[in-house]
Short mmCIF file of N, CA and C in Angstrom, two decimals:
data_model
loop_
_atom_site.label_atom_id
_atom_site.label_comp_id
_atom_site.label_asym_id
_atom_site.label_seq_id
_atom_site.Cartn_x
_atom_site.Cartn_y
_atom_site.Cartn_z
N MET H 14 47.43 112.55 114.03
CA MET H 14 47.86 113.22 115.23
C MET H 14 48.48 112.24 116.22
N LYS H 15 47.83 111.05 116.38
CA LYS H 15 48.35 110.07 117.31
C LYS H 15 49.73 109.58 116.87
N SER H 16 49.92 109.34 115.58
CA SER H 16 51.22 108.85 115.10
C SER H 16 52.29 109.93 115.26
N ALA H 17 51.93 111.19 115.12
CA ALA H 17 52.91 112.27 115.31
C ALA H 17 53.35 112.32 116.76
N LYS H 18 52.39 112.11 117.70
CA LYS H 18 52.74 112.09 119.12
C LYS H 18 53.65 110.91 119.43
N LYS H 19 53.36 109.75 118.83
CA LYS H 19 54.19 108.57 119.05
C LYS H 19 55.62 108.79 118.54
N ILE H 20 55.73 109.36 117.36
CA ILE H 20 57.05 109.64 116.79
C ILE H 20 57.80 110.64 117.66
N LEU H 21 57.09 111.69 118.08
CA LEU H 21 57.70 112.69 118.95
C LEU H 21 58.14 112.06 120.27
N ALA H 22 57.31 111.17 120.84
CA ALA H 22 57.65 110.49 122.09
C ALA H 22 58.89 109.60 121.90
N LEU H 23 58.97 108.91 120.77
CA LEU H 23 60.14 108.07 120.48
C LEU H 23 61.41 108.91 120.32
N ILE H 24 61.29 110.02 119.63
CA ILE H 24 62.45 110.91 119.46
C ILE H 24 62.90 111.45 120.81
N LEU H 25 61.93 111.89 121.62
CA LEU H 25 62.25 112.41 122.94
C LEU H 25 62.90 111.33 123.82
N ALA H 26 62.38 110.11 123.77
CA ALA H 26 62.96 109.01 124.55
C ALA H 26 64.40 108.73 124.09
N GLY H 27 64.61 108.77 122.79
CA GLY H 27 65.96 108.56 122.26
C GLY H 27 66.93 109.65 122.71
N VAL H 28 66.48 110.89 122.68
CA VAL H 28 67.33 112.01 123.11
C VAL H 28 67.65 111.89 124.60
N MET H 29 66.64 111.51 125.41
CA MET H 29 66.87 111.35 126.84
C MET H 29 67.85 110.20 127.12
N ALA H 30 67.69 109.11 126.39
CA ALA H 30 68.60 107.97 126.58
C ALA H 30 70.02 108.37 126.19
N LEU H 31 70.16 109.10 125.11
CA LEU H 31 71.48 109.56 124.68
C LEU H 31 72.08 110.51 125.70
N ALA H 32 71.27 111.38 126.27
CA ALA H 32 71.75 112.31 127.28
C ALA H 32 72.23 111.56 128.52
N LEU H 33 71.52 110.51 128.90
CA LEU H 33 71.94 109.70 130.04
C LEU H 33 73.27 109.01 129.78
N LEU H 34 73.42 108.47 128.58
CA LEU H 34 74.65 107.74 128.24
C LEU H 34 75.87 108.65 128.14
N THR H 35 75.67 109.87 127.73
CA THR H 35 76.83 110.77 127.61
C THR H 35 77.40 111.13 128.96
N GLY H 36 76.63 110.99 130.02
CA GLY H 36 77.14 111.28 131.36
C GLY H 36 77.88 110.12 131.97
N CYS H 37 77.83 108.95 131.34
CA CYS H 37 78.47 107.75 131.91
C CYS H 37 79.97 107.77 131.65
N GLY H 38 80.73 107.40 132.67
CA GLY H 38 82.18 107.29 132.51
C GLY H 38 82.84 108.64 132.40
N LYS H 39 84.16 108.58 132.33
CA LYS H 39 84.89 109.82 132.12
C LYS H 39 85.87 109.61 130.97
N ALA H 40 86.04 110.62 130.21
CA ALA H 40 86.93 110.52 129.07
C ALA H 40 88.37 110.53 129.55
N THR H 41 89.17 109.64 129.01
CA THR H 41 90.59 109.63 129.35
C THR H 41 91.38 109.78 128.06
N SER H 42 92.54 110.34 128.20
CA SER H 42 93.38 110.53 127.03
C SER H 42 94.06 109.22 126.67
N LEU H 43 94.56 109.15 125.46
CA LEU H 43 95.30 107.98 125.01
C LEU H 43 96.52 107.75 125.91
N ASN H 44 97.21 108.82 126.28
CA ASN H 44 98.39 108.69 127.14
C ASN H 44 98.01 108.06 128.48
N ARG H 45 96.92 108.51 129.07
CA ARG H 45 96.48 107.98 130.36
C ARG H 45 96.06 106.51 130.22
N THR H 46 95.36 106.19 129.15
CA THR H 46 94.92 104.81 128.92
C THR H 46 96.12 103.88 128.83
N ILE H 47 97.14 104.29 128.11
CA ILE H 47 98.34 103.47 127.98
C ILE H 47 99.06 103.36 129.33
N ALA H 48 99.15 104.46 130.06
CA ALA H 48 99.80 104.43 131.38
C ALA H 48 99.05 103.50 132.32
N GLU H 49 97.73 103.51 132.27
CA GLU H 49 96.94 102.61 133.12
C GLU H 49 97.20 101.15 132.74
N GLY H 50 97.29 100.87 131.45
CA GLY H 50 97.60 99.51 131.00
C GLY H 50 98.97 99.06 131.47
N MET H 51 99.94 99.97 131.39
CA MET H 51 101.29 99.64 131.86
C MET H 51 101.30 99.40 133.37
N ALA H 52 100.54 100.19 134.11
CA ALA H 52 100.49 100.03 135.56
C ALA H 52 99.94 98.64 135.91
N GLU H 53 98.89 98.24 135.24
CA GLU H 53 98.33 96.91 135.51
C GLU H 53 99.33 95.81 135.16
N TYR H 54 100.04 95.99 134.05
CA TYR H 54 101.05 95.00 133.66
C TYR H 54 102.14 94.90 134.72
N TYR H 55 102.69 96.04 135.15
CA TYR H 55 103.77 96.02 136.13
C TYR H 55 103.30 95.49 137.49
N LYS H 56 102.09 95.83 137.89
CA LYS H 56 101.56 95.30 139.15
C LYS H 56 101.44 93.78 139.08
N SER H 57 100.99 93.27 137.95
CA SER H 57 100.89 91.83 137.76
C SER H 57 102.26 91.16 137.79
N GLU H 58 103.22 91.79 137.10
CA GLU H 58 104.59 91.25 137.10
C GLU H 58 105.18 91.23 138.51
N LEU H 59 104.97 92.29 139.27
CA LEU H 59 105.49 92.35 140.63
C LEU H 59 104.86 91.27 141.50
N ALA H 60 103.59 91.00 141.28
CA ALA H 60 102.90 89.98 142.07
C ALA H 60 103.37 88.58 141.68
N GLN H 61 103.46 88.32 140.37
CA GLN H 61 103.81 86.98 139.91
C GLN H 61 105.28 86.66 140.08
N LEU H 62 106.14 87.54 139.64
CA LEU H 62 107.58 87.26 139.65
C LEU H 62 108.27 87.70 140.93
N GLY H 63 107.74 88.73 141.56
CA GLY H 63 108.41 89.27 142.74
C GLY H 63 107.73 88.94 144.05
N GLY H 64 106.59 88.27 144.00
CA GLY H 64 105.88 87.92 145.22
C GLY H 64 105.30 89.12 145.95
N ASN H 65 105.01 90.18 145.23
CA ASN H 65 104.49 91.40 145.84
C ASN H 65 102.99 91.25 146.10
N ASN H 66 102.60 91.31 147.38
CA ASN H 66 101.19 91.24 147.76
C ASN H 66 100.66 92.58 148.25
N ASN H 67 101.45 93.64 148.05
CA ASN H 67 101.06 94.97 148.51
C ASN H 67 99.93 95.53 147.66
N ASN H 68 99.15 96.40 148.25
CA ASN H 68 98.16 97.16 147.51
C ASN H 68 98.90 98.37 146.94
N ILE H 69 99.43 98.24 145.74
CA ILE H 69 100.30 99.26 145.15
C ILE H 69 99.47 100.44 144.67
N SER H 70 99.79 101.62 145.19
CA SER H 70 99.12 102.84 144.73
C SER H 70 99.81 103.33 143.47
N VAL H 71 99.04 103.91 142.57
CA VAL H 71 99.58 104.37 141.30
C VAL H 71 99.20 105.83 141.08
N SER H 72 100.19 106.62 140.69
CA SER H 72 99.98 108.01 140.29
C SER H 72 100.37 108.13 138.82
N TYR H 73 99.67 108.96 138.11
CA TYR H 73 99.96 109.13 136.68
C TYR H 73 100.56 110.51 136.42
N GLN H 74 101.32 110.99 137.38
CA GLN H 74 101.92 112.32 137.28
C GLN H 74 103.45 112.24 137.32
N VAL H 75 104.09 112.44 136.19
CA VAL H 75 105.53 112.63 136.10
C VAL H 75 105.71 113.78 135.11
N PRO H 76 105.55 115.02 135.59
CA PRO H 76 105.54 116.16 134.67
C PRO H 76 106.83 116.33 133.88
N GLU H 77 107.93 115.82 134.40
CA GLU H 77 109.22 115.96 133.70
C GLU H 77 109.21 115.26 132.34
N LEU H 78 108.37 114.24 132.17
CA LEU H 78 108.33 113.53 130.89
C LEU H 78 107.91 114.45 129.76
N SER H 79 106.76 115.09 129.88
CA SER H 79 106.30 115.95 128.78
C SER H 79 106.97 117.32 128.79
N ARG H 80 107.37 117.79 129.97
CA ARG H 80 107.96 119.12 130.08
C ARG H 80 109.45 119.14 129.69
N ASP H 81 110.22 118.13 130.12
CA ASP H 81 111.67 118.18 129.94
C ASP H 81 112.24 117.12 129.00
N ILE H 82 111.70 115.90 129.04
CA ILE H 82 112.28 114.81 128.25
C ILE H 82 111.78 114.83 126.81
N ALA H 83 110.46 114.88 126.63
CA ALA H 83 109.89 114.83 125.27
C ALA H 83 110.46 115.90 124.34
N PRO H 84 110.64 117.16 124.77
CA PRO H 84 111.20 118.15 123.85
C PRO H 84 112.62 117.80 123.38
N LEU H 85 113.38 117.05 124.18
CA LEU H 85 114.75 116.68 123.82
C LEU H 85 114.81 115.43 122.96
N PHE H 86 113.77 114.59 123.03
CA PHE H 86 113.79 113.30 122.35
C PHE H 86 113.77 113.46 120.84
N ASP H 87 114.63 112.69 120.16
CA ASP H 87 114.58 112.58 118.70
C ASP H 87 115.07 111.19 118.31
N GLU H 88 115.04 110.90 117.01
CA GLU H 88 115.39 109.56 116.54
C GLU H 88 116.84 109.19 116.83
N ASN H 89 117.69 110.17 117.14
CA ASN H 89 119.08 109.88 117.47
C ASN H 89 119.24 109.21 118.84
N TRP H 90 118.19 109.20 119.65
CA TRP H 90 118.22 108.50 120.93
C TRP H 90 118.20 107.00 120.72
N ILE H 91 117.86 106.57 119.51
CA ILE H 91 117.67 105.15 119.21
C ILE H 91 118.73 104.69 118.23
N THR H 92 119.26 103.52 118.49
CA THR H 92 120.23 102.91 117.57
C THR H 92 119.81 101.47 117.31
N LYS H 93 120.18 100.97 116.17
CA LYS H 93 119.85 99.59 115.81
C LYS H 93 120.83 98.65 116.49
N GLY H 94 120.30 97.72 117.25
CA GLY H 94 121.11 96.70 117.90
C GLY H 94 120.90 95.36 117.22
N ARG H 95 121.66 94.36 117.64
CA ARG H 95 121.52 93.02 117.06
C ARG H 95 120.12 92.45 117.29
N ASN H 96 119.55 92.72 118.43
CA ASN H 96 118.24 92.15 118.78
C ASN H 96 117.12 93.18 118.72
N GLY H 97 117.32 94.26 117.99
CA GLY H 97 116.31 95.29 117.87
C GLY H 97 116.85 96.65 118.28
N ASP H 98 115.95 97.63 118.30
CA ASP H 98 116.34 98.98 118.67
C ASP H 98 116.68 99.08 120.14
N ILE H 99 117.72 99.86 120.45
CA ILE H 99 118.12 100.10 121.84
C ILE H 99 118.40 101.59 122.02
N LEU H 100 118.50 102.01 123.29
CA LEU H 100 118.84 103.40 123.58
C LEU H 100 120.28 103.65 123.15
N ASN H 101 120.51 104.72 122.43
CA ASN H 101 121.84 105.06 121.93
C ASN H 101 122.62 105.75 123.05
N SER H 102 123.41 104.98 123.76
CA SER H 102 124.13 105.52 124.93
C SER H 102 125.21 106.53 124.54
N ASN H 103 125.61 106.55 123.27
CA ASN H 103 126.63 107.50 122.83
C ASN H 103 126.07 108.84 122.37
N HIS H 104 124.75 108.92 122.21
CA HIS H 104 124.14 110.16 121.73
C HIS H 104 124.26 111.24 122.80
N MET H 105 124.60 112.44 122.38
CA MET H 105 124.77 113.56 123.29
C MET H 105 123.54 114.47 123.23
N VAL H 106 123.06 114.86 124.41
CA VAL H 106 121.93 115.78 124.55
C VAL H 106 122.38 116.88 125.49
N ASN H 107 122.38 118.11 124.99
CA ASN H 107 122.85 119.25 125.80
C ASN H 107 124.25 119.02 126.38
N GLY H 108 125.12 118.42 125.57
CA GLY H 108 126.50 118.21 125.99
C GLY H 108 126.72 117.03 126.92
N LYS H 109 125.68 116.22 127.14
CA LYS H 109 125.78 115.05 128.02
C LYS H 109 125.23 113.82 127.30
N ARG H 110 125.68 112.64 127.74
CA ARG H 110 125.11 111.40 127.20
C ARG H 110 123.64 111.32 127.58
N VAL H 111 122.85 110.58 126.79
CA VAL H 111 121.42 110.45 127.03
C VAL H 111 121.15 110.00 128.46
N GLU H 112 121.86 108.97 128.94
CA GLU H 112 121.64 108.46 130.30
C GLU H 112 121.89 109.54 131.35
N ASP H 113 122.93 110.34 131.15
CA ASP H 113 123.23 111.40 132.11
C ASP H 113 122.15 112.48 132.11
N THR H 114 121.65 112.80 130.92
CA THR H 114 120.57 113.78 130.80
C THR H 114 119.32 113.27 131.51
N LEU H 115 118.97 111.99 131.27
CA LEU H 115 117.80 111.41 131.93
C LEU H 115 117.99 111.36 133.44
N THR H 116 119.19 111.02 133.89
CA THR H 116 119.47 110.98 135.33
C THR H 116 119.29 112.36 135.94
N ASP H 117 119.78 113.39 135.26
CA ASP H 117 119.63 114.76 135.77
C ASP H 117 118.15 115.16 135.85
N ILE H 118 117.41 114.88 134.79
CA ILE H 118 116.00 115.29 134.75
C ILE H 118 115.17 114.53 135.79
N LEU H 119 115.44 113.25 135.94
CA LEU H 119 114.64 112.41 136.84
C LEU H 119 115.23 112.29 138.24
N SER H 120 116.26 113.08 138.54
CA SER H 120 116.93 112.98 139.84
C SER H 120 116.00 113.16 141.04
N PRO H 121 114.92 113.95 140.98
CA PRO H 121 114.05 114.04 142.15
C PRO H 121 113.43 112.70 142.56
N TYR H 122 113.38 111.74 141.64
CA TYR H 122 112.74 110.46 141.92
C TYR H 122 113.76 109.36 142.25
N ILE H 123 115.03 109.64 142.03
CA ILE H 123 116.06 108.62 142.21
C ILE H 123 116.50 108.58 143.66
N SER H 124 116.38 107.37 144.26
CA SER H 124 116.82 107.17 145.64
C SER H 124 117.16 105.70 145.82
N ALA H 125 117.61 105.36 147.00
CA ALA H 125 117.96 103.97 147.30
C ALA H 125 116.72 103.08 147.33
N THR H 126 115.54 103.68 147.51
CA THR H 126 114.31 102.89 147.60
C THR H 126 113.40 103.08 146.39
N SER H 127 113.98 103.51 145.27
CA SER H 127 113.18 103.66 144.06
C SER H 127 113.93 103.13 142.85
N ALA H 128 113.17 102.77 141.84
CA ALA H 128 113.71 102.35 140.55
C ALA H 128 113.05 103.21 139.49
N VAL H 129 113.84 103.83 138.65
CA VAL H 129 113.33 104.74 137.63
C VAL H 129 113.65 104.16 136.25
N THR H 130 112.63 104.09 135.40
CA THR H 130 112.81 103.55 134.05
C THR H 130 112.21 104.51 133.04
N PHE H 131 112.97 104.79 131.97
CA PHE H 131 112.46 105.53 130.81
C PHE H 131 112.39 104.51 129.68
N GLN H 132 111.28 104.52 128.95
CA GLN H 132 111.13 103.62 127.81
C GLN H 132 110.58 104.39 126.62
N ALA H 133 110.95 103.94 125.43
CA ALA H 133 110.43 104.53 124.21
C ALA H 133 110.15 103.42 123.21
N ALA H 134 109.13 103.62 122.40
CA ALA H 134 108.80 102.65 121.36
C ALA H 134 108.25 103.39 120.15
N ASP H 135 108.63 102.93 118.97
CA ASP H 135 108.08 103.47 117.74
C ASP H 135 106.68 102.87 117.58
N VAL H 136 105.66 103.71 117.63
CA VAL H 136 104.28 103.24 117.55
C VAL H 136 103.56 103.79 116.32
N THR H 137 104.33 104.14 115.31
CA THR H 137 103.77 104.74 114.11
C THR H 137 102.65 103.89 113.52
N ASP H 138 102.86 102.59 113.43
CA ASP H 138 101.89 101.71 112.78
C ASP H 138 101.03 100.92 113.76
N VAL H 139 101.09 101.26 115.03
CA VAL H 139 100.32 100.55 116.06
C VAL H 139 98.91 101.12 116.11
N LYS H 140 97.93 100.24 116.17
CA LYS H 140 96.53 100.68 116.05
C LYS H 140 95.76 100.74 117.36
N THR H 141 96.21 100.06 118.43
CA THR H 141 95.43 100.04 119.65
C THR H 141 96.26 100.44 120.86
N PRO H 142 95.63 101.03 121.88
CA PRO H 142 96.35 101.37 123.11
C PRO H 142 96.98 100.14 123.77
N PHE H 143 96.30 99.00 123.70
CA PHE H 143 96.84 97.77 124.28
C PHE H 143 98.20 97.44 123.65
N MET H 144 98.27 97.50 122.33
CA MET H 144 99.52 97.16 121.64
C MET H 144 100.60 98.21 121.93
N GLU H 145 100.21 99.48 122.08
CA GLU H 145 101.19 100.50 122.45
C GLU H 145 101.78 100.21 123.82
N ALA H 146 100.91 99.88 124.78
CA ALA H 146 101.38 99.55 126.13
C ALA H 146 102.30 98.34 126.08
N LEU H 147 101.93 97.35 125.30
CA LEU H 147 102.76 96.15 125.16
C LEU H 147 104.11 96.48 124.54
N ASN H 148 104.09 97.30 123.49
CA ASN H 148 105.36 97.71 122.86
C ASN H 148 106.25 98.46 123.84
N LEU H 149 105.68 99.32 124.65
CA LEU H 149 106.47 100.06 125.63
C LEU H 149 107.05 99.14 126.70
N THR H 150 106.23 98.24 127.23
CA THR H 150 106.74 97.36 128.30
C THR H 150 107.79 96.39 127.77
N ASN H 151 107.74 96.06 126.50
CA ASN H 151 108.73 95.16 125.90
C ASN H 151 109.87 95.89 125.21
N SER H 152 109.86 97.20 125.25
CA SER H 152 110.86 97.98 124.54
C SER H 152 112.27 97.76 125.09
N ARG H 153 113.22 97.70 124.18
CA ARG H 153 114.61 97.63 124.58
C ARG H 153 115.24 99.02 124.54
N ILE H 154 114.45 100.01 124.15
CA ILE H 154 114.91 101.40 124.19
C ILE H 154 114.60 101.89 125.59
N THR H 155 115.50 101.62 126.49
CA THR H 155 115.19 101.85 127.89
C THR H 155 116.39 102.34 128.68
N PHE H 156 116.10 103.12 129.69
CA PHE H 156 117.08 103.60 130.66
C PHE H 156 116.57 103.16 132.02
N ASP H 157 117.39 102.43 132.74
CA ASP H 157 117.01 101.96 134.08
C ASP H 157 117.97 102.54 135.09
N ASN H 158 117.45 102.99 136.20
CA ASN H 158 118.28 103.44 137.30
C ASN H 158 117.85 102.67 138.54
N ASN H 159 118.72 101.80 139.03
CA ASN H 159 118.50 101.10 140.30
C ASN H 159 117.46 99.99 140.22
N THR H 160 117.10 99.51 139.02
CA THR H 160 116.07 98.47 138.95
C THR H 160 116.56 97.13 139.49
N GLN H 161 117.86 96.91 139.50
CA GLN H 161 118.38 95.63 139.98
C GLN H 161 118.43 95.55 141.50
N SER H 162 118.53 96.68 142.19
CA SER H 162 118.72 96.63 143.63
C SER H 162 117.44 96.81 144.45
N ILE H 163 116.34 97.13 143.81
CA ILE H 163 115.09 97.28 144.56
C ILE H 163 114.39 95.92 144.63
N ASP H 164 113.88 95.57 145.79
CA ASP H 164 113.19 94.30 145.99
C ASP H 164 111.77 94.41 145.43
N PRO H 165 111.43 93.61 144.41
CA PRO H 165 110.09 93.70 143.81
C PRO H 165 108.96 93.49 144.82
N ALA H 166 109.20 92.68 145.84
CA ALA H 166 108.17 92.41 146.85
C ALA H 166 107.91 93.61 147.75
N SER H 167 108.82 94.59 147.74
CA SER H 167 108.67 95.73 148.65
C SER H 167 108.04 96.96 147.99
N VAL H 168 107.76 96.91 146.71
CA VAL H 168 107.19 98.07 146.01
C VAL H 168 105.79 98.36 146.55
N THR H 169 105.58 99.61 146.95
CA THR H 169 104.28 100.02 147.49
C THR H 169 103.59 101.08 146.64
N SER H 170 104.36 101.75 145.78
CA SER H 170 103.73 102.77 144.93
C SER H 170 104.49 102.89 143.61
N MET H 171 103.76 103.36 142.60
CA MET H 171 104.33 103.59 141.27
C MET H 171 103.83 104.92 140.74
N LYS H 172 104.68 105.52 139.94
CA LYS H 172 104.30 106.69 139.15
C LYS H 172 104.56 106.30 137.70
N ILE H 173 103.58 106.49 136.85
CA ILE H 173 103.73 106.16 135.44
C ILE H 173 103.13 107.28 134.61
N ALA H 174 103.89 107.71 133.62
CA ALA H 174 103.40 108.73 132.68
C ALA H 174 103.79 108.32 131.27
N VAL H 175 102.93 108.66 130.32
CA VAL H 175 103.16 108.36 128.91
C VAL H 175 102.87 109.62 128.11
N THR H 176 103.67 109.85 127.10
CA THR H 176 103.39 110.92 126.15
C THR H 176 103.83 110.47 124.77
N HIS H 177 103.38 111.15 123.76
CA HIS H 177 103.74 110.83 122.38
C HIS H 177 104.49 111.98 121.75
N LYS H 178 105.40 111.63 120.85
CA LYS H 178 106.12 112.65 120.10
C LYS H 178 106.34 112.14 118.68
N THR H 179 106.07 113.01 117.72
CA THR H 179 106.30 112.67 116.32
C THR H 179 107.60 113.34 115.87
N VAL H 180 108.48 112.52 115.30
CA VAL H 180 109.77 112.99 114.82
C VAL H 180 109.96 112.47 113.40
N ASN H 181 110.11 113.38 112.44
CA ASN H 181 110.33 113.02 111.04
C ASN H 181 109.33 111.98 110.54
N GLY H 182 108.06 112.21 110.85
CA GLY H 182 107.00 111.34 110.35
C GLY H 182 106.79 110.06 111.14
N ARG H 183 107.60 109.79 112.15
CA ARG H 183 107.45 108.60 112.99
C ARG H 183 106.90 109.03 114.35
N THR H 184 105.98 108.26 114.89
CA THR H 184 105.42 108.57 116.20
C THR H 184 106.01 107.63 117.24
N TYR H 185 106.47 108.23 118.31
CA TYR H 185 107.07 107.47 119.41
C TYR H 185 106.24 107.65 120.67
N ALA H 186 106.05 106.56 121.40
CA ALA H 186 105.46 106.63 122.73
C ALA H 186 106.62 106.65 123.71
N LEU H 187 106.60 107.60 124.63
CA LEU H 187 107.65 107.73 125.64
C LEU H 187 107.00 107.51 127.00
N ALA H 188 107.68 106.79 127.87
CA ALA H 188 107.11 106.50 129.18
C ALA H 188 108.17 106.60 130.27
N VAL H 189 107.75 107.03 131.45
CA VAL H 189 108.57 106.99 132.64
C VAL H 189 107.80 106.20 133.68
N MET H 190 108.48 105.24 134.31
CA MET H 190 107.88 104.44 135.38
C MET H 190 108.80 104.52 136.57
N ILE H 191 108.24 104.88 137.73
CA ILE H 191 109.00 104.98 138.97
C ILE H 191 108.35 104.04 139.97
N ALA H 192 109.11 103.05 140.43
CA ALA H 192 108.63 102.13 141.46
C ALA H 192 109.29 102.51 142.77
N GLU H 193 108.50 102.62 143.83
CA GLU H 193 109.02 103.04 145.12
C GLU H 193 108.65 102.02 146.20
N SER H 194 109.58 101.83 147.12
CA SER H 194 109.27 100.94 148.24
C SER H 194 109.45 101.67 149.55
#
């Protein structure tokens, strides 16, 4: 009888400990995890290379990425360049070049005090969110609007969103990053 009570007490203690642990933290999606990693990378880059000492606020909401861009994205957006894959500027989407389509979709964010970037990376064989974020930040499949004219030291907020799309058996991570000053 005593050993049965001990076993029951151990089982109950284990169940209670498990119940406590399941309440810890909050579950985040892979897309959010990658976006958070990219945000930390860009904040670090702005601080180191641009002298930005601002407390940069970050939002992970760019609904146009999953609603408008991802449905249009396919492997024709990418072309092989000498130094790797690049955005295919000649590809037509809805009768417009890719850059023009992206400019139209992301126009609410485009201003003299913002820089808008779209990036894509083939992540079919990538195993970790860290490597996906790294592939996206280093991607040459990119569209930039106004990134040269915004002062990195003046950036005060960012919006970053990530989504995934599978096309013909290949998985691509797509990201939009908006830096605002």
